[in-house]
Amino acid sequence: MNETLVRWLEAREIADTRSRSRELAKAFAMVVKTTDQVIDLGCGTIANFRYLDPFLSMNQNWIGVDHDSGMLRRSEALVPRTRVQLWEMDLAFGIGSLPHGQGYAFTASAFLDLVSLEWINRFADHCKESPILIAMSSVGQPEWSPTHALDEPIRKKVELHQTSDHGFGPSLGANAASYLADRLSDYGCQVNLQETHWELDSQDHALLSMMIDGIERRVGTMHDPIDAQSWAIQRRDQLHHGELRLVVRHLDLLSLPRSIPVLVEFD
Ligand SMILES: C[S@@+](CC[C@H](N)C(=O)[O-])C[C@H]1O[C@@H](n2cnc3c(N)ncnc32)[C@H](O)[C@@H]1O
């Protein structure tokens, strides 16, 4: 298990919980039956279960799926084992073998921007008959305040990394949520997207600090590197003095299958 990833997921869970669409979570909970099984794709530290379970009747059984066996062992201790099974599976290849159709609902959090166009096509085809809630898909690059002369070249590098292959083929990155929305709409599903942007400031010290470190490390080792060190030093100084703000744009997506009558009205 990657300890850095765990620390990152723990830090982002606080911002995700604050930013996620409660409206879409409630609408998802309204259509998921008590007898349905909820399948959480890329469940990681099981943050999505922690967020969503209180919206549900808390009777549903969950299946958390992830390819990281160490992460799953760690998560085992954090869930009620009578209701939550954890499956080790590489979703790049395994999506078609997951149970689907009536009796299942699908969810994911901080996962969709990792996957490719072909994967989304397979996922939409496989899961279109079920309620789907996909939270916290990144739809843009970090917007720092105050601005810095290196923000734009750094943004381009981060985007290159985001759209690289994360195990599913070239990632759709910031376009993944809208692409999935279009595919599910093509199947006649009722799809709703809501903005769930992170708006971070000094209260998110750990998360901001990890973002600065990560960007400095990544940009410094990419082809044609930028000297991100001076950028990072200034950002840490601004963070230390409570002057740093960051917006990271995200979307939550809810899809209801054609078989469910329209019972949810959104603003
Ligand atoms: C950014 S984390 C999100 C974790 C969790 N859903 C959350 O909200 O904190 C992405 C998760 O997807 C998992 N993942 C990445 N590639 C995967 C693959 N090919 N098959 C299964 N899980 C994968 C990672 O192990 C990680 O736990």
PDB file of C-alpha atoms and ligand atoms in Angstrom:
ATOM      1  CA  MET A   1       0.000   0.000   0.000  1.00  0.00           C
ATOM      2  CA  ASN A   2       1.194   3.486  -0.855  1.00  0.00           C
ATOM      3  CA  GLU A   3       1.274   5.469   2.413  1.00  0.00           C
ATOM      4  CA  THR A   4       1.492   8.788   0.531  1.00  0.00           C
ATOM      5  CA  LEU A   5      -1.712   7.921  -1.341  1.00  0.00           C
ATOM      6  CA  VAL A   6      -3.461   7.049   1.927  1.00  0.00           C
ATOM      7  CA  ARG A   7      -2.435  10.370   3.512  1.00  0.00           C
ATOM      8  CA  TRP A   8      -3.626  12.188   0.366  1.00  0.00           C
ATOM      9  CA  LEU A   9      -6.983  10.379   0.414  1.00  0.00           C
ATOM     10  CA  GLU A  10      -7.452  11.148   4.110  1.00  0.00           C
ATOM     11  CA  ALA A  11      -6.735  14.841   3.515  1.00  0.00           C
ATOM     12  CA  ARG A  12      -8.984  15.104   0.465  1.00  0.00           C
ATOM     13  CA  GLU A  13     -11.875  13.321   2.224  1.00  0.00           C
ATOM     14  CA  ILE A  14     -12.383  16.438   4.382  1.00  0.00           C
ATOM     15  CA  ALA A  15     -12.621  18.721   1.331  1.00  0.00           C
ATOM     16  CA  ASP A  16     -14.715  16.184  -0.602  1.00  0.00           C
ATOM     17  CA  THR A  17     -17.229  15.859   2.243  1.00  0.00           C
ATOM     18  CA  ARG A  18     -17.594  19.639   2.353  1.00  0.00           C
ATOM     19  CA  SER A  19     -17.901  19.977  -1.445  1.00  0.00           C
ATOM     20  CA  ARG A  20     -20.009  16.998  -2.552  1.00  0.00           C
ATOM     21  CA  SER A  21     -23.581  17.488  -3.750  1.00  0.00           C
ATOM     22  CA  ARG A  22     -25.918  16.582  -0.898  1.00  0.00           C
ATOM     23  CA  GLU A  23     -28.820  17.047  -3.311  1.00  0.00           C
ATOM     24  CA  LEU A  24     -27.554  14.327  -5.658  1.00  0.00           C
ATOM     25  CA  ALA A  25     -26.666  12.067  -2.736  1.00  0.00           C
ATOM     26  CA  LYS A  26     -30.238  12.404  -1.412  1.00  0.00           C
ATOM     27  CA  ALA A  27     -31.703  11.752  -4.869  1.00  0.00           C
ATOM     28  CA  PHE A  28     -29.493   8.642  -5.230  1.00  0.00           C
ATOM     29  CA  ALA A  29     -30.654   7.446  -1.790  1.00  0.00           C
ATOM     30  CA  MET A  30     -34.310   7.925  -2.816  1.00  0.00           C
ATOM     31  CA  VAL A  31     -34.017   5.488  -5.716  1.00  0.00           C
ATOM     32  CA  VAL A  32     -31.696   2.854  -4.234  1.00  0.00           C
ATOM     33  CA  LYS A  33     -33.837   0.109  -2.702  1.00  0.00           C
ATOM     34  CA  THR A  34     -32.996  -1.386   0.698  1.00  0.00           C
ATOM     35  CA  THR A  35     -32.420  -4.700  -1.049  1.00  0.00           C
ATOM     36  CA  ASP A  36     -30.023  -3.216  -3.643  1.00  0.00           C
ATOM     37  CA  GLN A  37     -26.293  -3.811  -3.471  1.00  0.00           C
ATOM     38  CA  VAL A  38     -24.206  -0.664  -3.862  1.00  0.00           C
ATOM     39  CA  ILE A  39     -20.972  -1.181  -5.821  1.00  0.00           C
ATOM     40  CA  ASP A  40     -18.240   1.391  -5.087  1.00  0.00           C
ATOM     41  CA  LEU A  41     -15.632   1.516  -7.875  1.00  0.00           C
ATOM     42  CA  GLY A  42     -12.082   2.401  -6.780  1.00  0.00           C
ATOM     43  CA  CYS A  43     -13.228   2.404  -3.145  1.00  0.00           C
ATOM     44  CA  GLY A  44      -9.747   3.121  -1.709  1.00  0.00           C
ATOM     45  CA  THR A  45     -10.005   4.150   1.950  1.00  0.00           C
ATOM     46  CA  ILE A  46     -13.806   3.687   1.713  1.00  0.00           C
ATOM     47  CA  ALA A  47     -14.512   7.437   1.974  1.00  0.00           C
ATOM     48  CA  ASN A  48     -17.472   7.159  -0.405  1.00  0.00           C
ATOM     49  CA  PHE A  49     -19.172   4.627   1.890  1.00  0.00           C
ATOM     50  CA  ARG A  50     -18.596   6.928   4.885  1.00  0.00           C
ATOM     51  CA  TYR A  51     -20.180   9.844   3.020  1.00  0.00           C
ATOM     52  CA  LEU A  52     -23.131   8.075   1.375  1.00  0.00           C
ATOM     53  CA  ASP A  53     -24.213   5.478   3.902  1.00  0.00           C
ATOM     54  CA  PRO A  54     -25.944   8.011   6.226  1.00  0.00           C
ATOM     55  CA  PHE A  55     -28.087   9.169   3.253  1.00  0.00           C
ATOM     56  CA  LEU A  56     -29.208   5.594   2.586  1.00  0.00           C
ATOM     57  CA  SER A  57     -31.368   3.471   4.878  1.00  0.00           C
ATOM     58  CA  MET A  58     -28.113   1.987   6.188  1.00  0.00           C
ATOM     59  CA  ASN A  59     -29.386  -1.495   5.371  1.00  0.00           C
ATOM     60  CA  GLN A  60     -27.927  -1.815   1.890  1.00  0.00           C
ATOM     61  CA  ASN A  61     -25.042  -4.154   1.360  1.00  0.00           C
ATOM     62  CA  TRP A  62     -21.980  -2.651  -0.313  1.00  0.00           C
ATOM     63  CA  ILE A  63     -19.248  -4.085  -2.487  1.00  0.00           C
ATOM     64  CA  GLY A  64     -16.095  -1.969  -2.526  1.00  0.00           C
ATOM     65  CA  VAL A  65     -13.828  -2.729  -5.498  1.00  0.00           C
ATOM     66  CA  ASP A  66     -10.186  -1.717  -5.777  1.00  0.00           C
ATOM     67  CA  HIS A  67      -6.988  -3.199  -7.242  1.00  0.00           C
ATOM     68  CA  ASP A  68      -4.818  -2.200  -4.267  1.00  0.00           C
ATOM     69  CA  SER A  69      -4.758  -5.193  -1.909  1.00  0.00           C
ATOM     70  CA  GLY A  70      -2.920  -3.290   0.845  1.00  0.00           C
ATOM     71  CA  MET A  71      -5.489  -0.509   0.743  1.00  0.00           C
ATOM     72  CA  LEU A  72      -8.325  -3.049   0.921  1.00  0.00           C
ATOM     73  CA  ARG A  73      -6.756  -4.779   3.954  1.00  0.00           C
ATOM     74  CA  ARG A  74      -6.528  -1.395   5.673  1.00  0.00           C
ATOM     75  CA  SER A  75     -10.150  -0.554   4.767  1.00  0.00           C
ATOM     76  CA  GLU A  76     -11.426  -3.879   6.150  1.00  0.00           C
ATOM     77  CA  ALA A  77     -10.953  -2.546   9.653  1.00  0.00           C
ATOM     78  CA  LEU A  78     -13.030   0.577   8.874  1.00  0.00           C
ATOM     79  CA  VAL A  79     -16.292  -0.975   7.657  1.00  0.00           C
ATOM     80  CA  PRO A  80     -19.072  -3.145   9.130  1.00  0.00           C
ATOM     81  CA  ARG A  81     -18.012  -6.510   7.717  1.00  0.00           C
ATOM     82  CA  THR A  82     -21.591  -7.846   7.785  1.00  0.00           C
ATOM     83  CA  ARG A  83     -22.651  -5.230   5.211  1.00  0.00           C
ATOM     84  CA  VAL A  84     -19.519  -4.407   3.218  1.00  0.00           C
ATOM     85  CA  GLN A  85     -17.552  -6.844   1.073  1.00  0.00           C
ATOM     86  CA  LEU A  86     -14.250  -5.719  -0.393  1.00  0.00           C
ATOM     87  CA  TRP A  87     -13.227  -7.186  -3.743  1.00  0.00           C
ATOM     88  CA  GLU A  88      -9.734  -6.993  -5.162  1.00  0.00           C
ATOM     89  CA  MET A  89     -10.106  -6.443  -8.904  1.00  0.00           C
ATOM     90  CA  ASP A  90      -8.421  -4.524 -11.702  1.00  0.00           C
ATOM     91  CA  LEU A  91     -11.306  -2.452 -13.024  1.00  0.00           C
ATOM     92  CA  ALA A  92      -9.416  -1.700 -16.231  1.00  0.00           C
ATOM     93  CA  PHE A  93     -10.349  -5.227 -17.312  1.00  0.00           C
ATOM     94  CA  GLY A  94     -12.972  -6.358 -14.788  1.00  0.00           C
ATOM     95  CA  ILE A  95     -15.825  -3.909 -15.295  1.00  0.00           C
ATOM     96  CA  GLY A  96     -17.734  -6.287 -17.592  1.00  0.00           C
ATOM     97  CA  SER A  97     -17.653  -9.072 -14.990  1.00  0.00           C
ATOM     98  CA  LEU A  98     -19.287  -7.014 -12.226  1.00  0.00           C
ATOM     99  CA  PRO A  99     -22.913  -7.874 -11.435  1.00  0.00           C
ATOM    100  CA  HIS A 100     -25.305  -5.335 -12.949  1.00  0.00           C
ATOM    101  CA  GLY A 101     -28.912  -4.543 -13.802  1.00  0.00           C
ATOM    102  CA  GLN A 102     -31.805  -4.622 -11.349  1.00  0.00           C
ATOM    103  CA  GLY A 103     -30.716  -5.007  -7.732  1.00  0.00           C
ATOM    104  CA  TYR A 104     -27.489  -3.007  -8.131  1.00  0.00           C
ATOM    105  CA  ALA A 105     -26.488   0.632  -7.836  1.00  0.00           C
ATOM    106  CA  PHE A 106     -23.072   2.006  -8.815  1.00  0.00           C
ATOM    107  CA  THR A 107     -21.019   4.731  -7.261  1.00  0.00           C
ATOM    108  CA  ALA A 108     -17.469   6.089  -7.285  1.00  0.00           C
ATOM    109  CA  SER A 109     -15.663   9.064  -5.857  1.00  0.00           C
ATOM    110  CA  ALA A 110     -12.472  10.709  -7.120  1.00  0.00           C
ATOM    111  CA  PHE A 111     -12.142   7.967  -9.723  1.00  0.00           C
ATOM    112  CA  LEU A 112     -13.701   8.856 -13.091  1.00  0.00           C
ATOM    113  CA  ASP A 113     -11.004  11.318 -14.216  1.00  0.00           C
ATOM    114  CA  LEU A 114      -8.504   8.396 -14.218  1.00  0.00           C
ATOM    115  CA  VAL A 115     -10.256   6.410 -16.944  1.00  0.00           C
ATOM    116  CA  SER A 116     -10.303   6.406 -20.754  1.00  0.00           C
ATOM    117  CA  LEU A 117     -13.018   7.053 -23.321  1.00  0.00           C
ATOM    118  CA  GLU A 118     -13.209   3.318 -24.156  1.00  0.00           C
ATOM    119  CA  TRP A 119     -13.618   2.433 -20.467  1.00  0.00           C
ATOM    120  CA  ILE A 120     -16.462   4.947 -20.069  1.00  0.00           C
ATOM    121  CA  ASN A 121     -18.198   3.447 -23.114  1.00  0.00           C
ATOM    122  CA  ARG A 122     -17.981  -0.035 -21.527  1.00  0.00           C
ATOM    123  CA  PHE A 123     -19.066   1.259 -18.107  1.00  0.00           C
ATOM    124  CA  ALA A 124     -22.081   3.160 -19.498  1.00  0.00           C
ATOM    125  CA  ASP A 125     -23.190   0.126 -21.505  1.00  0.00           C
ATOM    126  CA  HIS A 126     -22.749  -2.259 -18.556  1.00  0.00           C
ATOM    127  CA  CYS A 127     -24.354  -0.100 -15.843  1.00  0.00           C
ATOM    128  CA  LYS A 128     -27.048   1.917 -17.665  1.00  0.00           C
ATOM    129  CA  GLU A 129     -29.928  -0.041 -16.051  1.00  0.00           C
ATOM    130  CA  SER A 130     -28.849   0.979 -12.529  1.00  0.00           C
ATOM    131  CA  PRO A 131     -28.774   4.204 -10.495  1.00  0.00           C
ATOM    132  CA  ILE A 132     -25.261   5.688 -10.754  1.00  0.00           C
ATOM    133  CA  LEU A 133     -23.671   8.377  -8.579  1.00  0.00           C
ATOM    134  CA  ILE A 134     -20.159   9.410  -9.620  1.00  0.00           C
ATOM    135  CA  ALA A 135     -18.760  12.058  -7.279  1.00  0.00           C
ATOM    136  CA  MET A 136     -15.786  14.394  -7.326  1.00  0.00           C
ATOM    137  CA  SER A 137     -14.605  14.016 -10.917  1.00  0.00           C
ATOM    138  CA  SER A 138     -12.019  16.688 -11.568  1.00  0.00           C
ATOM    139  CA  VAL A 139     -13.033  19.019 -14.419  1.00  0.00           C
ATOM    140  CA  GLY A 140     -10.226  21.551 -14.472  1.00  0.00           C
ATOM    141  CA  GLN A 141      -6.792  22.506 -13.348  1.00  0.00           C
ATOM    142  CA  PRO A 142      -5.955  24.159 -10.001  1.00  0.00           C
ATOM    143  CA  GLU A 143      -6.710  27.910  -9.937  1.00  0.00           C
ATOM    144  CA  TRP A 144      -4.313  29.494  -7.444  1.00  0.00           C
ATOM    145  CA  SER A 145      -4.717  32.836  -5.760  1.00  0.00           C
ATOM    146  CA  PRO A 146      -2.626  34.980  -5.665  1.00  0.00           C
ATOM    147  CA  THR A 147      -1.440  34.122  -9.175  1.00  0.00           C
ATOM    148  CA  HIS A 148       2.190  33.299 -10.049  1.00  0.00           C
ATOM    149  CA  ALA A 149       4.007  33.624 -13.387  1.00  0.00           C
ATOM    150  CA  LEU A 150       4.620  29.847 -13.482  1.00  0.00           C
ATOM    151  CA  ASP A 151       0.957  28.880 -12.866  1.00  0.00           C
ATOM    152  CA  GLU A 152       0.161  28.506 -16.574  1.00  0.00           C
ATOM    153  CA  PRO A 153       3.189  26.368 -17.607  1.00  0.00           C
ATOM    154  CA  ILE A 154       2.609  24.275 -14.485  1.00  0.00           C
ATOM    155  CA  ARG A 155      -1.094  23.929 -15.325  1.00  0.00           C
ATOM    156  CA  LYS A 156      -0.151  22.542 -18.774  1.00  0.00           C
ATOM    157  CA  LYS A 157       2.213  19.983 -17.224  1.00  0.00           C
ATOM    158  CA  VAL A 158      -0.392  18.883 -14.671  1.00  0.00           C
ATOM    159  CA  GLU A 159      -2.923  18.480 -17.476  1.00  0.00           C
ATOM    160  CA  LEU A 160      -0.451  16.318 -19.421  1.00  0.00           C
ATOM    161  CA  HIS A 161      -0.081  14.084 -16.384  1.00  0.00           C
ATOM    162  CA  GLN A 162      -3.842  13.971 -15.811  1.00  0.00           C
ATOM    163  CA  THR A 163      -4.554  12.820 -19.369  1.00  0.00           C
ATOM    164  CA  SER A 164      -1.763  10.224 -19.375  1.00  0.00           C
ATOM    165  CA  ASP A 165      -2.460   6.489 -18.986  1.00  0.00           C
ATOM    166  CA  HIS A 166      -3.419   5.617 -15.404  1.00  0.00           C
ATOM    167  CA  GLY A 167      -3.924   1.963 -16.275  1.00  0.00           C
ATOM    168  CA  PHE A 168      -7.105   2.348 -18.355  1.00  0.00           C
ATOM    169  CA  GLY A 169      -5.589   3.811 -21.541  1.00  0.00           C
ATOM    170  CA  PRO A 170      -5.181   7.573 -22.115  1.00  0.00           C
ATOM    171  CA  SER A 171      -7.329   9.279 -19.513  1.00  0.00           C
ATOM    172  CA  LEU A 172     -10.171  11.629 -20.420  1.00  0.00           C
ATOM    173  CA  GLY A 173      -9.251  13.685 -17.350  1.00  0.00           C
ATOM    174  CA  ALA A 174     -11.314  16.853 -17.087  1.00  0.00           C
ATOM    175  CA  ASN A 175     -13.681  15.709 -19.888  1.00  0.00           C
ATOM    176  CA  ALA A 176     -14.595  12.380 -18.302  1.00  0.00           C
ATOM    177  CA  ALA A 177     -17.709  13.489 -16.385  1.00  0.00           C
ATOM    178  CA  SER A 178     -19.337  15.281 -19.312  1.00  0.00           C
ATOM    179  CA  TYR A 179     -18.476  12.386 -21.661  1.00  0.00           C
ATOM    180  CA  LEU A 180     -20.107   9.860 -19.294  1.00  0.00           C
ATOM    181  CA  ALA A 181     -23.146  12.153 -18.958  1.00  0.00           C
ATOM    182  CA  ASP A 182     -23.541  12.172 -22.769  1.00  0.00           C
ATOM    183  CA  ARG A 183     -23.202   8.395 -23.101  1.00  0.00           C
ATOM    184  CA  LEU A 184     -25.779   7.705 -20.353  1.00  0.00           C
ATOM    185  CA  SER A 185     -28.149  10.291 -21.876  1.00  0.00           C
ATOM    186  CA  ASP A 186     -27.797   8.450 -25.211  1.00  0.00           C
ATOM    187  CA  TYR A 187     -29.166   5.369 -23.407  1.00  0.00           C
ATOM    188  CA  GLY A 188     -32.196   7.372 -22.223  1.00  0.00           C
ATOM    189  CA  CYS A 189     -30.988   7.792 -18.624  1.00  0.00           C
ATOM    190  CA  GLN A 190     -31.896  10.967 -16.694  1.00  0.00           C
ATOM    191  CA  VAL A 191     -28.562  12.569 -15.992  1.00  0.00           C
ATOM    192  CA  ASN A 192     -27.861  15.474 -13.662  1.00  0.00           C
ATOM    193  CA  LEU A 193     -24.491  17.164 -13.127  1.00  0.00           C
ATOM    194  CA  GLN A 194     -23.708  19.479 -10.224  1.00  0.00           C
ATOM    195  CA  GLU A 195     -20.632  21.574  -9.510  1.00  0.00           C
ATOM    196  CA  THR A 196     -18.738  20.400  -6.456  1.00  0.00           C
ATOM    197  CA  HIS A 197     -15.627  22.568  -6.555  1.00  0.00           C
ATOM    198  CA  TRP A 198     -13.019  22.524  -3.832  1.00  0.00           C
ATOM    199  CA  GLU A 199     -12.528  26.001  -2.413  1.00  0.00           C
ATOM    200  CA  LEU A 200      -9.447  25.627  -0.263  1.00  0.00           C
ATOM    201  CA  ASP A 201      -7.735  28.023   2.119  1.00  0.00           C
ATOM    202  CA  SER A 202      -5.568  27.821   5.218  1.00  0.00           C
ATOM    203  CA  GLN A 203      -8.088  25.545   6.994  1.00  0.00           C
ATOM    204  CA  ASP A 204      -7.017  22.913   4.408  1.00  0.00           C
ATOM    205  CA  HIS A 205      -3.329  23.216   5.262  1.00  0.00           C
ATOM    206  CA  ALA A 206      -2.499  19.498   4.895  1.00  0.00           C
ATOM    207  CA  LEU A 207      -4.229  19.145   1.530  1.00  0.00           C
ATOM    208  CA  LEU A 208      -2.721  22.336   0.090  1.00  0.00           C
ATOM    209  CA  SER A 209       0.706  21.377   1.349  1.00  0.00           C
ATOM    210  CA  MET A 210       0.453  17.951  -0.329  1.00  0.00           C
ATOM    211  CA  MET A 211      -0.710  19.569  -3.586  1.00  0.00           C
ATOM    212  CA  ILE A 212       2.278  21.921  -3.615  1.00  0.00           C
ATOM    213  CA  ASP A 213       4.685  19.035  -2.839  1.00  0.00           C
ATOM    214  CA  GLY A 214       3.095  16.800  -5.482  1.00  0.00           C
ATOM    215  CA  ILE A 215       3.194  19.451  -8.200  1.00  0.00           C
ATOM    216  CA  GLU A 216       6.807  20.326  -7.410  1.00  0.00           C
ATOM    217  CA  ARG A 217       7.830  16.651  -7.553  1.00  0.00           C
ATOM    218  CA  ARG A 218       5.864  15.794 -10.691  1.00  0.00           C
ATOM    219  CA  VAL A 219       6.668  18.881 -12.745  1.00  0.00           C
ATOM    220  CA  GLY A 220      10.337  18.624 -11.758  1.00  0.00           C
ATOM    221  CA  THR A 221      10.623  15.086 -13.157  1.00  0.00           C
ATOM    222  CA  MET A 222       8.602  15.442 -16.379  1.00  0.00           C
ATOM    223  CA  HIS A 223      10.104  15.767 -19.843  1.00  0.00           C
ATOM    224  CA  ASP A 224      11.260  19.351 -20.432  1.00  0.00           C
ATOM    225  CA  PRO A 225      10.952  20.185 -16.705  1.00  0.00           C
ATOM    226  CA  ILE A 226      10.023  23.581 -15.309  1.00  0.00           C
ATOM    227  CA  ASP A 227      11.880  24.891 -12.266  1.00  0.00           C
ATOM    228  CA  ALA A 228       8.913  24.503  -9.949  1.00  0.00           C
ATOM    229  CA  GLN A 229      11.046  24.864  -6.828  1.00  0.00           C
ATOM    230  CA  SER A 230      10.801  28.653  -6.624  1.00  0.00           C
ATOM    231  CA  TRP A 231       7.067  28.408  -7.303  1.00  0.00           C
ATOM    232  CA  ALA A 232       6.675  25.851  -4.492  1.00  0.00           C
ATOM    233  CA  ILE A 233       8.757  27.919  -2.039  1.00  0.00           C
ATOM    234  CA  GLN A 234       6.537  30.951  -2.632  1.00  0.00           C
ATOM    235  CA  ARG A 235       3.343  28.874  -2.360  1.00  0.00           C
ATOM    236  CA  ARG A 236       4.489  27.379   0.976  1.00  0.00           C
ATOM    237  CA  ASP A 237       5.260  30.857   2.257  1.00  0.00           C
ATOM    238  CA  GLN A 238       1.786  32.093   1.241  1.00  0.00           C
ATOM    239  CA  LEU A 239       0.226  29.027   2.887  1.00  0.00           C
ATOM    240  CA  HIS A 240       2.189  29.655   6.070  1.00  0.00           C
ATOM    241  CA  HIS A 241       0.924  33.255   6.184  1.00  0.00           C
ATOM    242  CA  GLY A 242      -2.699  32.292   5.457  1.00  0.00           C
ATOM    243  CA  GLU A 243      -2.651  34.067   2.086  1.00  0.00           C
ATOM    244  CA  LEU A 244      -3.147  31.090  -0.234  1.00  0.00           C
ATOM    245  CA  ARG A 245      -6.462  30.141  -1.872  1.00  0.00           C
ATOM    246  CA  LEU A 246      -7.116  27.381  -4.378  1.00  0.00           C
ATOM    247  CA  VAL A 247     -10.139  26.391  -6.451  1.00  0.00           C
ATOM    248  CA  VAL A 248     -10.206  22.923  -8.035  1.00  0.00           C
ATOM    249  CA  ARG A 249     -13.257  22.340 -10.189  1.00  0.00           C
ATOM    250  CA  HIS A 250     -15.203  19.080  -9.835  1.00  0.00           C
ATOM    251  CA  LEU A 251     -18.549  17.645 -10.916  1.00  0.00           C
ATOM    252  CA  ASP A 252     -20.885  15.110  -9.322  1.00  0.00           C
ATOM    253  CA  LEU A 253     -23.019  13.061 -11.710  1.00  0.00           C
ATOM    254  CA  LEU A 254     -26.282  11.265 -10.976  1.00  0.00           C
ATOM    255  CA  SER A 255     -27.836   8.969 -13.561  1.00  0.00           C
ATOM    256  CA  LEU A 256     -31.224   7.336 -13.163  1.00  0.00           C
ATOM    257  CA  PRO A 257     -32.154   4.557 -15.574  1.00  0.00           C
ATOM    258  CA  ARG A 258     -35.136   4.826 -17.897  1.00  0.00           C
ATOM    259  CA  SER A 259     -36.991   2.245 -15.771  1.00  0.00           C
ATOM    260  CA  ILE A 260     -37.196   4.685 -12.834  1.00  0.00           C
ATOM    261  CA  PRO A 261     -40.004   7.252 -13.254  1.00  0.00           C
ATOM    262  CA  VAL A 262     -38.902  10.895 -12.896  1.00  0.00           C
ATOM    263  CA  LEU A 263     -39.423  11.595  -9.222  1.00  0.00           C
ATOM    264  CA  VAL A 264     -36.564  13.961  -8.559  1.00  0.00           C
ATOM    265  CA  GLU A 265     -36.774  17.638  -9.494  1.00  0.00           C
ATOM    266  CA  PHE A 266     -33.542  19.613  -9.556  1.00  0.00           C
ATOM    267  CA  ASP A 267     -33.013  23.375  -9.529  1.00  0.00           C
TER     268      ASP A 267
HETATM  269  C1  LIG B   1      -8.160   8.917  -6.061  1.00  0.00           C
HETATM  270  S1  LIG B   1      -8.449   7.368  -5.339  1.00  0.00           S
HETATM  271  C2  LIG B   1     -10.127   7.525  -4.723  1.00  0.00           C
HETATM  272  C3  LIG B   1     -10.427   6.576  -3.583  1.00  0.00           C
HETATM  273  C4  LIG B   1     -11.780   6.750  -2.919  1.00  0.00           C
HETATM  274  N1  LIG B   1     -12.876   6.481  -3.841  1.00  0.00           N
HETATM  275  C5  LIG B   1     -11.937   8.134  -2.300  1.00  0.00           C
HETATM  276  O1  LIG B   1     -12.867   8.853  -2.664  1.00  0.00           O
HETATM  277  O2  LIG B   1     -11.134   8.462  -1.426  1.00  0.00           O
HETATM  278  C6  LIG B   1      -8.633   6.279  -6.714  1.00  0.00           C
HETATM  279  C7  LIG B   1      -8.789   4.830  -6.306  1.00  0.00           C
HETATM  280  O3  LIG B   1      -8.937   4.053  -7.499  1.00  0.00           O
HETATM  281  C8  LIG B   1      -8.198   2.868  -7.352  1.00  0.00           C
HETATM  282  N2  LIG B   1      -7.835   2.373  -8.685  1.00  0.00           N
HETATM  283  C9  LIG B   1      -7.012   2.975  -9.592  1.00  0.00           C
HETATM  284  N3  LIG B   1      -6.871   2.205 -10.679  1.00  0.00           N
HETATM  285  C10 LIG B   1      -7.633   1.096 -10.467  1.00  0.00           C
HETATM  286  C11 LIG B   1      -7.890  -0.083 -11.227  1.00  0.00           C
HETATM  287  N4  LIG B   1      -7.324  -0.282 -12.417  1.00  0.00           N
HETATM  288  N5  LIG B   1      -8.723  -1.023 -10.706  1.00  0.00           N
HETATM  289  C12 LIG B   1      -9.285  -0.844  -9.488  1.00  0.00           C
HETATM  290  N6  LIG B   1      -9.071   0.235  -8.712  1.00  0.00           N
HETATM  291  C13 LIG B   1      -8.250   1.202  -9.194  1.00  0.00           C
HETATM  292  C14 LIG B   1      -6.966   3.280  -6.530  1.00  0.00           C
HETATM  293  O4  LIG B   1      -6.352   2.159  -5.902  1.00  0.00           O
HETATM  294  C15 LIG B   1      -7.594   4.265  -5.538  1.00  0.00           C
HETATM  295  O5  LIG B   1      -8.018   3.628  -4.371  1.00  0.00           O
END
